[in-house]
GROMACS .gro file of C-alpha atoms in nm:
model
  160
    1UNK     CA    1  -1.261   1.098  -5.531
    2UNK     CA    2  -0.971   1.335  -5.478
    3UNK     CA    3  -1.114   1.471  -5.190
    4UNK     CA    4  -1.174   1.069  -5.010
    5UNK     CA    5  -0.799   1.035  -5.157
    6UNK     CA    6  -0.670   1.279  -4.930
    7UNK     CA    7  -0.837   1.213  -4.595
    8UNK     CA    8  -0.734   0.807  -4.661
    9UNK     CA    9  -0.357   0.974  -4.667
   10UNK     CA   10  -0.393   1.219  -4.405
   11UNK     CA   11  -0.538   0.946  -4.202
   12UNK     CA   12  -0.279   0.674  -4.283
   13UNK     CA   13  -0.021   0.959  -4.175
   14UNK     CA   14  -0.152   1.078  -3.856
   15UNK     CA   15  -0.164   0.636  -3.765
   16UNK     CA   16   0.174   0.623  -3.880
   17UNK     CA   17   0.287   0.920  -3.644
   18UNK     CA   18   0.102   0.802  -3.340
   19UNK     CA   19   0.261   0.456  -3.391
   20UNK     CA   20   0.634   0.577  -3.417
   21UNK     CA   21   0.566   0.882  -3.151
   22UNK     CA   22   0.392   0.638  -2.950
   23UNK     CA   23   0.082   0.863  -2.865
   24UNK     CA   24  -0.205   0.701  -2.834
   25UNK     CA   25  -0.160   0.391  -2.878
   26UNK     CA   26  -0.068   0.323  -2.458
   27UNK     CA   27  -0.367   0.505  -2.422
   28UNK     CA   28  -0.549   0.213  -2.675
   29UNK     CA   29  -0.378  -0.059  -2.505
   30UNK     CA   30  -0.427   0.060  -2.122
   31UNK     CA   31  -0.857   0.117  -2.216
   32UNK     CA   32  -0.809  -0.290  -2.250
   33UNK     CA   33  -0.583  -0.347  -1.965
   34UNK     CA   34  -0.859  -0.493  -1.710
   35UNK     CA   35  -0.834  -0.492  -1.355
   36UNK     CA   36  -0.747  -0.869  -1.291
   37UNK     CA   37  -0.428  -0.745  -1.546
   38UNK     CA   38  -0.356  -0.462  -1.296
   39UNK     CA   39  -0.085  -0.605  -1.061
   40UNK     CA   40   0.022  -0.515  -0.754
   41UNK     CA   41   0.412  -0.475  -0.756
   42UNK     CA   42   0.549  -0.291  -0.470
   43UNK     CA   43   0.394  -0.210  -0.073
   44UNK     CA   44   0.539   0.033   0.146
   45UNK     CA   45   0.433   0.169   0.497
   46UNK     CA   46   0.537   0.478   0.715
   47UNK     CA   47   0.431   0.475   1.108
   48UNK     CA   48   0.366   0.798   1.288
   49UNK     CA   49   0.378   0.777   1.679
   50UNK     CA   50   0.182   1.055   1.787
   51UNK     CA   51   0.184   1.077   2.250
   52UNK     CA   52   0.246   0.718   2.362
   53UNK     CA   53   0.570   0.568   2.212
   54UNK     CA   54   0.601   0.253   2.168
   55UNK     CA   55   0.884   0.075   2.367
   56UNK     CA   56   1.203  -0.047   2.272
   57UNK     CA   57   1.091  -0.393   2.393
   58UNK     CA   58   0.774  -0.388   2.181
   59UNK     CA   59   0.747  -0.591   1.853
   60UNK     CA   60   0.516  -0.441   1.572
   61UNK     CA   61   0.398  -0.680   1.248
   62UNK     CA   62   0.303  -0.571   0.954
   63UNK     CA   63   0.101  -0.752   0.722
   64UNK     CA   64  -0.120  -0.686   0.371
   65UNK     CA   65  -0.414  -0.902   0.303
   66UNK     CA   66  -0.639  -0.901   0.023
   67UNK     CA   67  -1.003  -0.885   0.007
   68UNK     CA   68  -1.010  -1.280   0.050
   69UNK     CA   69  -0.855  -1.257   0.387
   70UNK     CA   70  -0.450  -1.380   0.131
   71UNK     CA   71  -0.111  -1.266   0.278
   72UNK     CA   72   0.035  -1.073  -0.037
   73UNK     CA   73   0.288  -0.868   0.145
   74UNK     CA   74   0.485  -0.882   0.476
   75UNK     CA   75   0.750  -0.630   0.651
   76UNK     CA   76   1.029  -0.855   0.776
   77UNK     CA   77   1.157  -0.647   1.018
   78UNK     CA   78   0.975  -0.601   1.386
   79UNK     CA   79   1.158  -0.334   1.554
   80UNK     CA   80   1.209  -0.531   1.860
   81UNK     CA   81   1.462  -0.313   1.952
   82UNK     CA   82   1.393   0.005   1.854
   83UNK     CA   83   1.216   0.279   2.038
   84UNK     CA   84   0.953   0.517   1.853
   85UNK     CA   85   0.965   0.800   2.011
   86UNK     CA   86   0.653   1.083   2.068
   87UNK     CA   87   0.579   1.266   1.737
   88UNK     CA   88   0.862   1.084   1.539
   89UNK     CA   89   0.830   0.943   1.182
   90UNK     CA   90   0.951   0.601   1.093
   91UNK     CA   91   0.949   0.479   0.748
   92UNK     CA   92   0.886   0.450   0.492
   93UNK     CA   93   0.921   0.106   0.477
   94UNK     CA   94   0.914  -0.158   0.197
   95UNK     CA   95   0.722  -0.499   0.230
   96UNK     CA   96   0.836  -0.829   0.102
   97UNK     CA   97   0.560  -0.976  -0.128
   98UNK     CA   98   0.424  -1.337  -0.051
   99UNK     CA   99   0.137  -1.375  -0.295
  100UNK     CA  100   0.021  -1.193  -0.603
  101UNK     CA  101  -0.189  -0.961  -0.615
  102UNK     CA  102  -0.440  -0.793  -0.874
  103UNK     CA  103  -0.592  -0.411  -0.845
  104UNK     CA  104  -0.925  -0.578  -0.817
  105UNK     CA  105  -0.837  -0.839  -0.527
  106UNK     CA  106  -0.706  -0.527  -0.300
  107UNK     CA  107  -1.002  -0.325  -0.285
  108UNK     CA  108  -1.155  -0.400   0.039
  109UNK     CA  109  -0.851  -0.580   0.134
  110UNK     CA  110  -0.670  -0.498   0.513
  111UNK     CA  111  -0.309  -0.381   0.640
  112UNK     CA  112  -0.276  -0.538   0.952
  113UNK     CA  113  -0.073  -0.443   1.211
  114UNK     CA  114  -0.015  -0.626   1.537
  115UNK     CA  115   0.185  -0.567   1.835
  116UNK     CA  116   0.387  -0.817   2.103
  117UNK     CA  117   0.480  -0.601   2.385
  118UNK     CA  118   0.657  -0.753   2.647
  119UNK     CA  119   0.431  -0.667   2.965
  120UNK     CA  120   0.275  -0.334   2.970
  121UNK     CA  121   0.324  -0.054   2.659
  122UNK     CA  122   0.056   0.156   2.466
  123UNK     CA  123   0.126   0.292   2.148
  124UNK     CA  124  -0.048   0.542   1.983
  125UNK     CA  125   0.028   0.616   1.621
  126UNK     CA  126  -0.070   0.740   1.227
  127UNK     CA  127  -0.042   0.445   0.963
  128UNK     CA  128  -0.077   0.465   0.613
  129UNK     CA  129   0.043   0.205   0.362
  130UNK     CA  130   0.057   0.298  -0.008
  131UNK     CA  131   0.013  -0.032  -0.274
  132UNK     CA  132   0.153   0.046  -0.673
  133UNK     CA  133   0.050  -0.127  -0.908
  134UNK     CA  134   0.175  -0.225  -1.264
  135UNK     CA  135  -0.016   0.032  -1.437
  136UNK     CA  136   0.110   0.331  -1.228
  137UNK     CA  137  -0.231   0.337  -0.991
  138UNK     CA  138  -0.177   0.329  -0.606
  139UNK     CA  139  -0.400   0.239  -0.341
  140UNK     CA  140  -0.399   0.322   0.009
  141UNK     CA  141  -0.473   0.228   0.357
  142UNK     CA  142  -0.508   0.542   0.626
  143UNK     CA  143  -0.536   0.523   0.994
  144UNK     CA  144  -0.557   0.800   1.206
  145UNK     CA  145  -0.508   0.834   1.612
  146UNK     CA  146  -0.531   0.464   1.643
  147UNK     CA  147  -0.354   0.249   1.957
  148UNK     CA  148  -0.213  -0.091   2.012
  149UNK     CA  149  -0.146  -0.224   2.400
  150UNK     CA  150  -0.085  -0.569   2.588
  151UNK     CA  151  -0.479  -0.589   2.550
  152UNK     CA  152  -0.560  -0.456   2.191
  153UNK     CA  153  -0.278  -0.609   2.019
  154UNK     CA  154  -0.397  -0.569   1.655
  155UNK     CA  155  -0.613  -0.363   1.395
  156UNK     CA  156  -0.681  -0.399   1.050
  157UNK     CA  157  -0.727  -0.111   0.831
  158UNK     CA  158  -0.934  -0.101   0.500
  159UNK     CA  159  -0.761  -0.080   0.188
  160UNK     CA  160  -0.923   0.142  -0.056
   0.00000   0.00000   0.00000
């Protein structure tokens, strides 16, 4: 009985010290944290022009749908006026969120990016957009040695 005693004790102190430390007990409450829970709280994209800039004249869009084809983020700026030079960075930048957004509903969903050049410009580049989520998890949408021009103005890149 002594023995049953002691493990009941043991046991209520090793609860007690998870519960004050709290060890264990995110760990508990993230295992029932589902995926529809999960939500998406923050966007942000980086461009990398690789041997075709794009021209100062040139407007690039930037959108984030899910996997039901729902705007959930935008980039508000179009860098109309900017040049992006051969092997030059530019971003990271952050999106404005328009809808929300789950972990579940972004899998399989699409950063789009679209181009308005005004006549002729090709632009060949590196995207990659990186989605957080409330829970810490990020997901990510890569494209490599892609190219927008006045006759492929857009692409859409898997979200996985």
């Amino acid at each position: 009985m002594r023995r049953n005693a002691g493990r009941t004790l043991l046991g209520a102190l090793l609860t007690l010290g998870l519960a004050v430390s709290g060890t264990g007990m995110t760990e508990a409450q993230a295992a029932n944290v589902s995926s529809e829970d999960v939500t998406l709280t923050a966007v942000d994209v980086i461009y990398h022009t690789n041997n075709d800039d794009k021209d100062h004249n040139t407007k690039v869009f930037t959108t984030v749908r899910d996997n039901r084809g729902i705007e959930v983020a935008t980039l508000d700026e179009h860098f109309g006026s900017d040049t992006w030079d051969d092997d030059e960075d530019d971003g990271p930048y952050g999106l404005r969120l328009t809808s929300p957004a789950t972990w579940a509903s972004m899998k399989g969903g699409q950063l789009v990016v679209r181009i308005e050049p005004d006549g002729r410009d090709t632009w060949k580049f590196n995207a990659q957009a990186t989605l957080f989520f409330s829970d810490g998890e990020r997901r990510h949408a890569v494209a490599r040695n892609h190219f927008l021009d006045q006759n492929l103005r857009q692409i859409e890149i898997e979200i996985i």
